Amino acid sequence: MREATNFWGFFVLVRVFTAISARIVAHQLEPCTAIRIRNLKLGGGIKFAPAKVSLVYMIKVLESSMSQKPAVVAKANPKENYVIDANFFINLNNMRDFSLHISKFGELAQKIGAQLHISEQVFQELKFLSGPNVDRFKRWVIISVVRDPEVTGVKNLLAKKGIKMPAQDNDLSLVALATRLQEKGLKTYLVSDDFKLAENVRVLKSPVEVLALGAFVLKFQNAAQDPQERRYFKTVRKEVLNYTISYALQRADVYPAQKKIMWMLERSISVAEEGGMGFSVNAWEVKDDTSMQQFTFCDKYIMNRKMSSEELQTISDFTPFLDEIILSRREIDRAKSLLGRDDYKGALKALGNAANHLFGNLQLSLATLAPEKSKFFERIACAELARSEFLYAILLINMEKINLALRRLDQGALYSAMAGNAQSTLMLNYLKAMILVFHNKYKEAINQYGLTADLARRYKNHNFELKSMVGQGIALFFTDQQETAADVLSLVTSQIQADGVNLGEAQVMLSELGDYFYALGRPDIASRLFSQSLQCATDANLDNRVPVLIEKLKRSSLTASFKGFSGSNFAAFIDKIYEVKNEEKYNEAIAQLALFNAQLYHDFPYLTPKGSWVPYLQLPEILRVTWEVVEIRHLVGEKTLIIAYHEAHGLIGFQVPLKVEISGVPENYSVELSRKARVRLSPPSEDIRAKYLIRAIATTETPDGITLSRVVPRFFQEVKV
């Protein structure tokens, strides 16, 4: 009987191997699949001895490999390629049910003629993949081998362009793969939120286009035909943005300070530009089939998608005006290019030209089109004007022309409302309120928060309403209107603590508010909001969110303490928002803060020999990480002390022989030692240690011993005009 079973098993294996071999010869399997089979035949960790391997397991592995047909990965004639960074898949995994998410993206990619790619090097970074998820991943994503010479070739090209510290080799394997695919004649996108990687591609002047993660998901959202499917991708996009921004705030996802505005603009509008006309047809008052169809066709025309003669005929009255919108977008692209060369005046002029072009176009459309059609086109034009005004405001903010920027935000919000884009209308109004708080214009901020809350109620956006009410309460508190502030906050409390309320949503809302205030230089406010968010997370049993909140609390409370914010009354005020019920569990979480604080009083584990300068490569790993800046102090002479935080090591000071100037608040920056650095690490004096809570001072021999970079505040990424 055993001999018969073994014979039958051997027969099945022969049949399976024969089928696979035939398909490999016929080039019907992807290279990654062929490699997998070859490894299997050579051993590859799988033994063929019957005593050591289950026959059923062997057949399942082989059948899994056979199931990876290129026809499943994408259409036979794909239209475009997407080479995707690891962070995107990590985000999908964080959302639970990875198998569902990867299948959704894979299935839609197949429908629209797109192929999803990843390099073997980056695939190996996805440590969370195991079991069936590996097979499901390989079913939809093409894994390609990128050899070392290809990566070296990219590095050599970057070196010729003056880039001495390019992205990591694994990341550059994506650039090499994208370049290879682009050379085959298909439009290829590199999907990543890594600034250094995006900057490397830009320097190479590659035809490969870099897409932010949110922009990539929005492309799929726009391509989905089924309303339920569109809602799914919209939800995923929101989650992806949240994870990306949370990571940036924790790990200082940074970019060179001299390129800060360029990167901010790219991040701010990447999603908006991919969204065609920039507003949802669902927001329209008129939702008849004809209007919805016209909207879709106009969107395709602006995005230069292939259209039938019937579709073009349907919107023939609008095409002259749509052509003008396309021209105005070229002016916006020119503005971005000028910003890349730090030409602010040129960028302002280009944005002004775009706005003037749109104004004239709108007036001509109103004078030309029939009333019903002119009303339709008005929304399209207003969406474009909102985008232009928002970009103008961002540029003015970075030039510290605040009053002009606030005026532009008002105009952008108005155009967003006229375009039917409720989310952008709310976010632009909220952004204005935050900027007013940052500049201590509390009275104006109170009115602005009130307007935003009123708008949120009318738009039925409960989350934004609560955010605005909390913001208004805080502004009232700082204008000595404590009673009124308490009344506003009590309304928030009653809504959060009401029976059946979603504590998870309240936790996210409070954490986001903390992020905003921290980015605007108010760590005292941020730390209290993070504490309230932690209490909500505790009672909602959201254990996976606790570590992130603890890290935010560490950073914000440390920064607030040495900056001298007086927070006792304010803490009591904010603590009224939510009162934790599971005190024991909450105290366990807070105990982690106590352990961290105790570490601050221990000596730093590494100091250099007195009087000696140590090269960067000889420094321990503890000093070769990225630190988050919390304060910058100018010293006597051309010297600066940069006080910085790391979640594992607390605070240290970086002293450089240079007067460091920044734009905005220190909390929006990070610092790290450069590879050129020669460093002397010494203990701080008792006075300095007591004043700044730093454990050591790292003095650099030359001004180029540090790299100072900036983090993009979250609200700039949330505005989708």
XYZ file of C-alpha atoms in Angstrom:
721
model
C 0.000 0.000 0.000
C 2.847 2.406 0.925
C 4.583 1.615 -2.381
C 1.380 2.416 -4.275
C 0.995 5.716 -2.406
C 4.602 6.701 -3.096
C 4.191 5.794 -6.772
C 1.004 7.876 -7.024
C 2.728 10.786 -5.271
C 5.681 10.548 -7.618
C 3.310 10.450 -10.607
C 1.523 13.634 -9.439
C 4.841 15.418 -8.917
C 6.002 14.463 -12.398
C 2.753 15.799 -13.900
C 3.046 19.081 -11.989
C 6.705 19.569 -12.879
C 5.988 18.773 -16.531
C 3.237 21.384 -16.711
C 5.362 24.035 -15.029
C 8.401 23.290 -17.166
C 6.338 23.626 -20.325
C 5.035 27.014 -19.228
C 8.490 28.265 -18.244
C 9.801 27.282 -21.667
C 6.865 29.080 -23.268
C 7.691 32.187 -21.136
C 4.243 32.111 -19.586
C 5.538 32.523 -16.038
C 6.996 35.709 -14.610
C 10.762 35.638 -13.921
C 10.153 35.683 -10.164
C 8.028 32.525 -10.488
C 10.648 30.794 -12.577
C 13.283 31.621 -9.973
C 11.063 30.182 -7.298
C 10.710 26.907 -9.198
C 14.407 26.773 -9.987
C 15.235 27.212 -6.322
C 12.792 24.458 -5.514
C 14.407 22.083 -7.998
C 17.882 22.877 -6.675
C 16.826 22.557 -3.078
C 16.247 26.185 -1.989
C 15.567 25.062 1.561
C 12.975 22.463 0.488
C 14.103 18.830 0.585
C 12.574 16.274 -1.720
C 13.069 13.298 0.566
C 9.604 11.847 1.402
C 10.586 11.450 5.033
C 11.234 15.172 5.427
C 8.586 16.873 3.287
C 4.848 16.386 3.014
C 3.804 15.449 -0.514
C 0.628 17.484 -0.113
C 2.699 20.514 0.916
C 4.927 20.112 -2.149
C 1.938 19.992 -4.477
C 0.361 23.054 -2.826
C 3.566 25.048 -3.241
C 3.838 24.069 -6.895
C 0.167 24.717 -7.593
C 0.522 28.123 -5.948
C 3.403 28.915 -8.290
C 1.388 27.717 -11.280
C -1.498 30.003 -10.338
C 0.620 33.138 -10.848
C -0.374 33.889 -14.421
C 0.607 37.186 -15.979
C -2.978 37.499 -17.160
C -4.015 37.851 -13.527
C -1.365 40.440 -12.760
C -2.584 42.764 -15.520
C -3.975 42.896 -19.029
C -1.884 41.508 -21.859
C -1.256 45.053 -23.108
C -0.785 47.163 -19.981
C -1.104 50.944 -20.275
C 1.047 51.985 -17.326
C 3.320 50.623 -14.605
C 3.472 51.399 -10.902
C 6.687 50.567 -9.027
C 5.706 50.632 -5.358
C 7.766 51.286 -2.215
C 7.519 49.053 0.866
C 5.742 51.682 2.983
C 2.579 51.399 0.917
C 2.240 47.671 1.598
C 3.162 48.183 5.253
C 0.287 50.666 5.483
C -2.110 48.153 3.926
C -0.991 45.572 6.471
C -1.601 48.034 9.323
C -5.209 48.305 8.178
C -5.759 44.593 8.815
C -6.950 42.037 6.247
C -3.972 42.531 3.931
C -5.290 39.851 1.594
C -8.470 41.855 0.927
C -6.617 45.119 0.310
C -3.987 43.727 -2.061
C -6.711 41.899 -3.999
C -8.762 45.091 -4.369
C -5.798 46.962 -5.822
C -4.773 44.024 -7.994
C -8.240 43.465 -9.425
C -8.722 47.121 -10.320
C -5.214 47.294 -11.790
C -6.149 44.396 -14.051
C -9.337 46.180 -15.156
C -7.631 49.463 -16.021
C -4.586 47.922 -17.678
C -2.028 48.722 -14.992
C 0.764 46.555 -13.620
C 2.024 46.703 -10.037
C 5.747 46.093 -9.520
C 8.260 45.755 -6.709
C 11.950 44.887 -6.683
C 13.164 41.688 -5.037
C 15.233 43.783 -2.597
C 12.240 45.775 -1.360
C 10.009 42.689 -1.339
C 12.402 41.166 1.204
C 11.641 44.123 3.514
C 8.008 42.998 3.840
C 8.688 40.795 6.856
C 5.015 40.666 7.804
C 4.135 38.604 4.712
C 3.677 34.931 5.457
C 1.549 31.952 4.461
C -1.304 32.628 2.024
C -0.570 36.367 1.976
C 2.723 35.706 0.177
C 0.910 33.871 -2.602
C -1.823 36.498 -2.773
C 0.813 39.233 -3.026
C 2.639 37.449 -5.847
C -0.664 36.937 -7.628
C -1.088 40.683 -8.078
C 2.381 42.248 -7.798
C 5.262 41.450 -10.144
C 8.498 40.904 -8.223
C 11.534 41.647 -10.377
C 15.193 40.957 -9.777
C 17.312 44.105 -9.929
C 20.978 43.224 -10.053
C 23.749 45.088 -8.233
C 25.223 46.615 -11.431
C 21.867 48.290 -12.149
C 21.778 49.859 -8.679
C 25.425 50.872 -8.987
C 24.598 52.483 -12.326
C 21.932 54.652 -10.689
C 24.353 55.623 -7.900
C 27.022 56.566 -10.435
C 24.584 58.781 -12.325
C 23.615 60.497 -9.071
C 27.276 60.962 -8.158
C 27.845 62.728 -11.480
C 24.979 65.055 -10.543
C 26.708 65.897 -7.255
C 24.608 63.633 -4.986
C 27.072 62.173 -2.496
C 24.514 60.595 -0.151
C 21.761 59.044 -2.291
C 18.856 56.956 -1.061
C 19.566 53.457 0.253
C 20.431 50.694 -2.218
C 17.086 48.940 -1.735
C 15.250 52.161 -2.577
C 17.475 52.758 -5.587
C 16.569 49.290 -6.851
C 13.064 50.730 -7.343
C 14.519 53.586 -9.403
C 16.463 51.101 -11.529
C 13.361 48.955 -12.032
C 11.158 51.954 -12.903
C 13.766 53.191 -15.388
C 13.931 49.755 -17.000
C 10.143 49.650 -17.400
C 9.973 53.227 -18.687
C 12.546 52.412 -21.359
C 10.127 49.815 -22.730
C 7.829 52.673 -23.743
C 5.122 52.487 -21.060
C 4.345 55.342 -18.676
C 5.873 54.359 -15.336
C 5.243 55.802 -11.878
C 7.348 55.357 -8.748
C 5.009 55.272 -5.747
C 6.733 56.522 -2.589
C 6.539 59.149 0.157
C 10.309 59.056 0.668
C 11.572 62.553 -0.106
C 15.193 61.566 -0.633
C 14.126 58.957 -3.188
C 11.852 61.454 -4.958
C 14.641 64.028 -4.979
C 17.042 61.495 -6.508
C 14.590 60.831 -9.354
C 14.151 64.570 -9.898
C 17.924 65.131 -10.069
C 18.212 62.388 -12.694
C 15.604 64.234 -14.807
C 13.981 60.875 -15.346
C 10.708 60.531 -17.277
C 9.594 58.324 -14.377
C 7.060 60.280 -12.319
C 7.002 60.029 -8.522
C 3.570 59.703 -6.909
C 2.864 60.190 -3.216
C 1.005 57.249 -1.649
C -2.210 59.265 -1.354
C -2.004 60.336 -4.993
C -1.538 56.715 -6.066
C -4.631 55.578 -4.166
C -6.612 58.514 -5.544
C -5.708 57.460 -9.087
C -7.363 54.129 -8.347
C -10.290 55.857 -6.640
C -10.878 57.967 -9.753
C -10.576 54.904 -11.997
C -13.149 52.860 -10.047
C -16.554 52.807 -11.757
C -18.631 51.209 -9.013
C -19.719 53.721 -6.292
C -19.096 51.203 -3.503
C -15.622 50.515 -4.882
C -14.883 54.251 -5.025
C -15.910 54.578 -1.379
C -13.547 51.739 -0.481
C -10.545 53.444 -2.121
C -11.522 56.760 -0.553
C -11.414 55.126 2.897
C -8.073 53.468 2.150
C -6.638 56.747 0.943
C -7.568 58.450 4.201
C -5.968 55.647 6.202
C -2.810 55.711 4.079
C -2.452 59.462 4.602
C -2.969 59.049 8.347
C -0.296 56.344 8.611
C 2.119 58.323 6.435
C 1.738 61.471 8.493
C 1.927 59.605 11.801
C 5.185 58.023 10.640
C 6.517 61.414 9.588
C 5.761 62.912 12.972
C 7.402 60.047 14.838
C 10.390 59.395 12.614
C 10.922 62.851 11.129
C 10.256 62.052 7.484
C 12.496 64.912 6.393
C 13.714 66.873 3.430
C 16.497 69.448 2.885
C 15.628 72.835 4.418
C 16.571 74.735 1.264
C 13.988 72.689 -0.670
C 11.246 72.954 1.950
C 8.697 74.911 -0.091
C 9.099 72.755 -3.182
C 8.481 69.609 -1.155
C 5.569 71.170 0.710
C 3.908 72.127 -2.562
C 4.514 68.714 -4.076
C 3.013 66.990 -1.029
C 0.144 69.435 -0.731
C -1.059 69.251 -4.319
C 0.027 65.808 -5.436
C -3.349 64.378 -4.502
C -5.285 67.371 -5.768
C -3.654 67.359 -9.190
C -4.357 63.683 -9.691
C -8.026 64.298 -8.974
C -8.970 65.901 -12.270
C -11.264 68.799 -11.477
C -10.708 68.474 -7.770
C -14.219 68.045 -6.410
C -16.697 65.245 -6.014
C -19.790 64.968 -8.155
C -21.559 63.698 -5.029
C -21.297 67.226 -3.582
C -23.382 68.741 -6.371
C -26.896 69.939 -5.702
C -27.953 68.632 -9.136
C -27.284 64.916 -9.217
C -29.087 63.920 -12.408
C -27.468 61.419 -14.734
C -26.712 64.025 -17.416
C -24.706 66.252 -15.059
C -22.816 63.307 -13.651
C -21.971 62.094 -17.145
C -20.796 65.548 -18.220
C -18.649 65.820 -15.117
C -16.970 62.498 -15.921
C -16.288 63.470 -19.528
C -14.891 66.906 -18.592
C -12.652 65.248 -16.038
C -11.321 62.829 -18.657
C -10.691 65.715 -21.054
C -8.675 67.727 -18.522
C -6.670 64.643 -17.540
C -5.956 63.949 -21.246
C -7.513 60.497 -21.152
C -8.658 58.701 -24.272
C -12.223 59.674 -25.248
C -14.668 58.493 -27.882
C -16.092 60.875 -30.477
C -19.509 60.592 -28.767
C -18.020 61.643 -25.418
C -16.249 64.615 -27.005
C -19.462 65.660 -28.717
C -21.322 65.592 -25.387
C -19.009 68.262 -23.915
C -18.223 70.180 -27.127
C -19.642 73.430 -25.664
C -17.164 73.236 -22.772
C -13.956 72.193 -24.569
C -12.711 75.742 -25.418
C -12.924 76.624 -21.723
C -11.453 73.306 -20.612
C -8.476 74.005 -22.897
C -7.899 77.242 -20.977
C -7.884 75.299 -17.703
C -5.218 72.996 -19.112
C -3.132 76.087 -19.978
C -3.526 77.479 -16.449
C -2.229 74.202 -15.035
C 0.905 74.640 -17.108
C 1.459 77.943 -15.296
C 1.158 76.097 -11.987
C 3.714 73.559 -13.192
C 5.992 76.446 -14.144
C 5.587 77.877 -10.633
C 6.687 74.570 -9.156
C 9.713 74.504 -11.431
C 10.689 78.039 -10.366
C 10.336 77.077 -6.724
C 12.790 74.266 -7.361
C 15.306 77.023 -8.163
C 14.219 79.092 -5.118
C 12.791 81.758 -7.437
C 9.928 82.957 -5.199
C 9.125 86.039 -7.251
C 8.930 84.034 -10.442
C 6.713 81.433 -8.758
C 4.364 84.135 -7.443
C 4.127 85.632 -10.910
C 3.337 82.245 -12.475
C 0.626 81.539 -9.896
C -0.780 85.026 -10.466
C -0.880 84.351 -14.204
C -2.736 81.087 -13.569
C -5.318 82.846 -11.377
C -5.822 85.701 -13.867
C -6.194 83.177 -16.674
C -8.874 81.334 -14.707
C -10.735 84.550 -13.815
C -10.913 85.584 -17.454
C -11.931 82.100 -18.534
C -14.758 82.006 -15.983
C -16.120 85.381 -17.111
C -16.036 84.372 -20.771
C -17.861 81.122 -19.986
C -20.600 83.020 -18.133
C -21.032 85.341 -21.114
C -21.031 82.519 -23.675
C -22.794 79.473 -22.264
C -26.494 79.047 -21.601
C -27.440 79.624 -17.919
C -27.628 75.937 -17.000
C -24.339 75.118 -18.720
C -22.577 78.186 -17.327
C -23.590 77.105 -13.809
C -22.137 73.677 -14.516
C -18.824 75.076 -15.757
C -18.666 77.578 -12.888
C -18.038 74.700 -10.493
C -15.203 73.368 -12.602
C -13.574 76.799 -12.825
C -14.008 77.442 -9.094
C -12.298 74.160 -8.238
C -9.296 75.317 -10.275
C -9.333 78.768 -8.671
C -9.409 77.165 -5.215
C -6.318 75.137 -6.087
C -4.490 78.215 -7.362
C -5.367 80.316 -4.292
C -4.291 77.569 -1.902
C -0.881 77.253 -3.539
C -0.509 81.017 -3.491
C -1.297 81.043 0.253
C 1.271 78.351 1.026
C 3.958 80.299 -0.784
C 3.062 83.521 1.061
C 3.115 81.706 4.416
C 6.657 80.564 3.756
C 7.598 84.127 2.779
C 6.094 85.220 6.143
C 3.517 87.450 4.434
C 0.823 86.211 6.782
C -1.964 88.753 6.196
C -1.782 88.277 2.431
C -1.730 84.501 2.923
C -4.847 84.608 5.123
C -6.653 86.601 2.445
C -5.732 83.983 -0.154
C -6.973 81.209 2.150
C -10.316 83.014 2.450
C -10.599 83.199 -1.327
C -9.566 79.562 -1.691
C -12.201 78.468 0.833
C -14.882 80.471 -0.983
C -14.007 78.931 -4.339
C -13.954 75.455 -2.775
C -17.468 76.031 -1.426
C -18.653 77.219 -4.847
C -17.077 74.127 -6.400
C -18.971 71.868 -4.006
C -15.858 70.611 -2.187
C -16.931 70.558 1.465
C -13.772 68.883 2.807
C -11.442 71.487 1.314
C -13.699 74.328 2.425
C -13.500 73.104 6.012
C -9.771 72.389 5.943
C -8.855 75.790 4.490
C -10.932 77.568 7.128
C -9.419 75.419 9.866
C -5.908 76.079 8.563
C -6.575 79.819 8.798
C -7.638 79.438 12.449
C -4.482 77.460 13.272
C -2.259 80.117 11.698
C -4.020 82.809 13.742
C -3.346 80.849 16.953
C 0.293 80.429 15.973
C 0.615 84.216 15.646
C -1.187 84.769 18.983
C -4.173 86.378 17.264
C -6.558 84.596 19.601
C -9.577 86.888 19.145
C -9.533 86.439 15.383
C -8.963 82.705 15.900
C -12.070 82.448 18.103
C -14.241 83.840 15.309
C -12.533 81.673 12.700
C -13.028 78.475 14.729
C -16.671 79.475 15.232
C -17.173 79.862 11.481
C -15.500 76.508 10.799
C -17.656 74.745 13.416
C -20.803 76.288 11.912
C -19.770 75.173 8.426
C -19.011 71.672 9.713
C -22.496 71.413 11.237
C -24.096 72.440 7.954
C -21.895 70.015 6.019
C -22.718 67.337 8.627
C -19.019 66.712 9.352
C -19.059 65.830 13.052
C -15.305 65.269 13.335
C -14.479 68.739 12.039
C -17.143 70.281 14.238
C -15.542 68.793 17.363
C -12.038 69.842 16.240
C -13.215 73.402 15.723
C -15.015 73.521 19.067
C -11.907 72.321 20.917
C -9.803 74.873 19.036
C -12.254 77.635 19.893
C -12.249 76.610 23.556
C -8.439 76.766 23.660
C -8.385 80.215 22.025
C -11.016 81.448 24.504
C -8.931 80.128 27.414
C -5.890 82.118 26.299
C -7.934 85.337 26.112
C -8.957 84.932 29.773
C -12.510 83.934 28.858
C -12.330 80.797 30.984
C -16.047 80.508 31.691
C -17.016 80.718 28.033
C -14.177 78.340 27.184
C -15.455 75.854 29.770
C -18.964 76.064 28.298
C -17.656 75.270 24.808
C -15.563 72.394 26.094
C -18.473 70.971 28.089
C -20.392 70.606 24.815
C -17.475 68.640 23.389
C -17.332 66.499 26.532
C -21.038 65.685 26.416
C -20.723 64.525 22.810
C -17.593 62.418 23.373
C -18.886 60.782 26.551
C -22.405 60.182 25.241
C -23.609 56.589 25.202
C -22.842 54.836 21.938
C -20.313 57.391 20.749
C -17.333 56.047 18.805
C -14.408 56.605 21.183
C -12.018 55.578 18.431
C -13.042 58.596 16.348
C -12.672 60.884 19.371
C -9.198 59.451 20.011
C -8.095 60.180 16.431
C -9.592 63.688 16.549
C -7.728 64.597 19.764
C -4.462 63.105 18.514
C -4.726 65.056 15.249
C -5.327 68.256 17.199
C -2.208 67.512 19.229
C -0.218 67.056 16.015
C -1.440 70.419 14.720
C -0.533 72.331 17.865
C 2.850 70.636 18.165
C 3.662 71.569 14.563
C 2.719 75.171 15.364
C 5.059 75.415 18.338
C 2.640 74.814 21.220
C 3.870 71.576 22.821
C 2.054 72.480 26.053
C -1.319 72.294 24.302
C -0.250 69.256 22.301
C 0.808 67.219 25.359
C -2.574 67.702 27.062
C -4.438 66.720 23.889
C -2.257 63.612 23.509
C -3.035 62.724 27.131
C -6.766 63.010 26.437
C -6.357 60.935 23.285
C -4.538 58.276 25.314
C -7.439 58.123 27.772
C -9.905 57.561 24.924
C -7.648 54.867 23.437
C -7.445 53.131 26.826
C -11.200 52.931 27.327
C -11.783 51.939 23.687
C -9.238 49.076 24.048
C -7.216 50.468 21.135
C -3.993 48.960 22.473
C -2.228 49.223 19.102
C -2.462 53.035 19.255
C -1.051 53.412 22.764
C 2.702 53.184 21.885
C 2.397 55.969 19.294
C 0.577 58.220 21.766
C 3.171 57.512 24.469
C 5.941 58.629 22.095
C 4.022 61.798 21.249
C 3.544 62.482 24.952
C 7.261 61.987 25.648
C 8.292 64.462 22.993
C 5.681 67.150 23.622
C 5.875 67.101 27.443
C 9.686 67.294 27.378
C 9.617 70.213 24.956
C 6.957 72.037 26.959
C 8.818 71.593 30.258
C 12.104 73.227 29.271
C 10.422 75.941 27.178
C 8.853 77.179 30.380
C 5.168 76.915 29.492
C 3.018 77.254 32.590
C 0.482 74.521 32.169
C -1.200 73.786 35.486
C -4.404 75.765 34.866
C -4.487 74.845 31.211
C -3.959 71.157 32.008
C -6.939 71.193 34.361
C -8.978 72.904 31.647
C -8.136 70.436 28.862
C -8.451 67.414 31.134
C -12.196 68.070 31.297
C -12.674 66.855 27.718
C -12.656 63.179 28.654
C -12.291 61.334 31.952
C -10.780 57.870 31.701
C -12.798 55.028 33.200
C -10.186 52.248 33.221
C -7.702 54.079 35.459
C -5.572 51.012 36.185
C -4.873 50.362 32.505
C -4.232 54.055 31.865
C -1.737 54.225 34.741
C 0.147 51.253 33.289
C 0.596 53.192 30.060
C 1.643 56.373 31.849
C 4.218 54.383 33.847
C 6.230 54.120 30.625
C 6.641 57.900 30.748
C 8.036 57.710 34.275
C 10.650 55.151 33.204
C 11.642 57.346 30.278
C 11.896 60.460 32.455
C 14.172 58.621 34.894
C 16.576 57.961 32.023
C 17.041 61.710 31.524
C 18.989 61.902 34.773
C 21.449 59.153 33.811
C 24.747 60.027 32.159
C 24.880 59.705 28.396
C 26.452 56.308 27.572
C 29.102 57.697 25.217
C 31.562 60.614 25.551
C 34.642 61.310 23.421
C 38.151 61.577 24.906
C 38.769 65.100 26.138
C 40.115 67.431 23.456
C 39.790 64.955 20.570
C 37.613 65.097 17.440
C 36.031 61.800 16.372
C 35.090 61.177 12.685
C 31.468 60.327 11.918
C 32.110 56.709 10.935
C 33.822 56.030 14.276
C 30.849 57.280 16.291
C 28.427 54.768 17.852
C 25.044 54.134 16.251
C 23.332 56.154 18.989
C 24.780 59.324 17.414
C 24.137 58.382 13.783
C 20.355 58.541 13.967
C 17.897 61.319 13.169
C 16.906 63.565 16.074
C 13.809 65.781 16.275
C 14.573 69.438 16.947
C 12.711 70.994 19.874
C 14.595 74.264 20.347
C 17.293 76.396 18.698
C 19.335 78.854 20.784
C 21.911 81.308 19.412
C 25.072 81.496 21.533
C 27.743 84.168 21.828
C 29.533 84.572 18.506
C 28.582 82.636 15.391
C 27.444 79.561 17.306
C 24.126 77.762 17.719
C 22.880 75.162 20.196
C 20.268 72.864 18.647
C 18.378 70.906 21.299
C 17.026 67.663 19.857
C 14.999 64.657 20.976
C 15.118 60.933 20.252
C 12.476 58.531 21.516
C 15.069 56.095 22.879
C 17.725 58.515 24.153
C 15.970 61.661 25.376
C 17.518 65.083 24.723
C 21.002 66.146 23.643
C 22.427 69.384 22.248
C 24.179 69.842 18.893
C 26.542 72.828 18.978
C 27.690 74.137 15.582
C 30.021 77.049 14.657
C 27.292 78.726 12.627
C 24.295 80.978 13.240
C 21.419 78.705 12.215
C 18.291 80.396 10.852
C 15.034 78.528 10.226
C 11.599 79.251 8.787
C 8.727 78.550 11.189
C 9.040 76.716 14.496
C 11.873 74.381 15.617
C 9.458 71.486 16.163
C 9.045 71.199 12.396
C 12.726 70.293 11.925
C 15.027 67.346 12.467
C 18.812 67.181 12.708
C 21.468 64.562 12.084
C 25.245 64.501 11.881
C 26.637 64.547 8.355
C 29.172 62.010 7.129
C 31.742 64.814 6.994
C 31.325 65.546 10.696
C 34.095 65.439 13.253
C 32.512 65.501 16.684
C 33.423 66.137 20.280
C 30.867 64.763 22.768
C 31.007 66.198 26.289
C 28.731 66.340 29.343
C 26.724 69.563 29.791
C 27.337 71.873 32.716
C 24.932 71.490 35.622
C 23.236 74.783 34.724
C 22.737 73.789 31.091
C 21.520 70.331 32.079
C 18.997 71.750 34.532
C 17.813 74.382 32.066
C 17.460 72.249 28.936
C 17.336 68.676 30.332
C 20.025 67.609 27.839
C 22.283 64.634 28.596
C 25.242 65.617 26.398
C 26.515 68.230 23.934
C 27.769 67.107 20.513
C 30.031 69.864 19.170
C 30.917 69.756 15.476
C 34.268 71.021 14.242
C 32.872 72.655 11.081
C 29.527 74.247 10.039
C 28.765 71.394 7.609
C 28.856 68.856 10.434
C 25.055 68.674 10.652
C 22.122 68.344 8.270
C 19.020 70.283 9.285
C 15.797 69.179 7.614
C 12.125 69.968 7.898
C 8.938 67.938 8.442
C 5.783 68.950 6.558
C 2.959 69.846 8.993
C 0.006 67.555 8.619
C -2.656 70.074 7.712
C -0.822 71.023 4.504
C -1.186 67.417 3.381
C -4.865 67.180 4.286
C -6.099 69.992 2.059
C -7.434 68.458 -1.139
C -8.449 71.378 -3.305
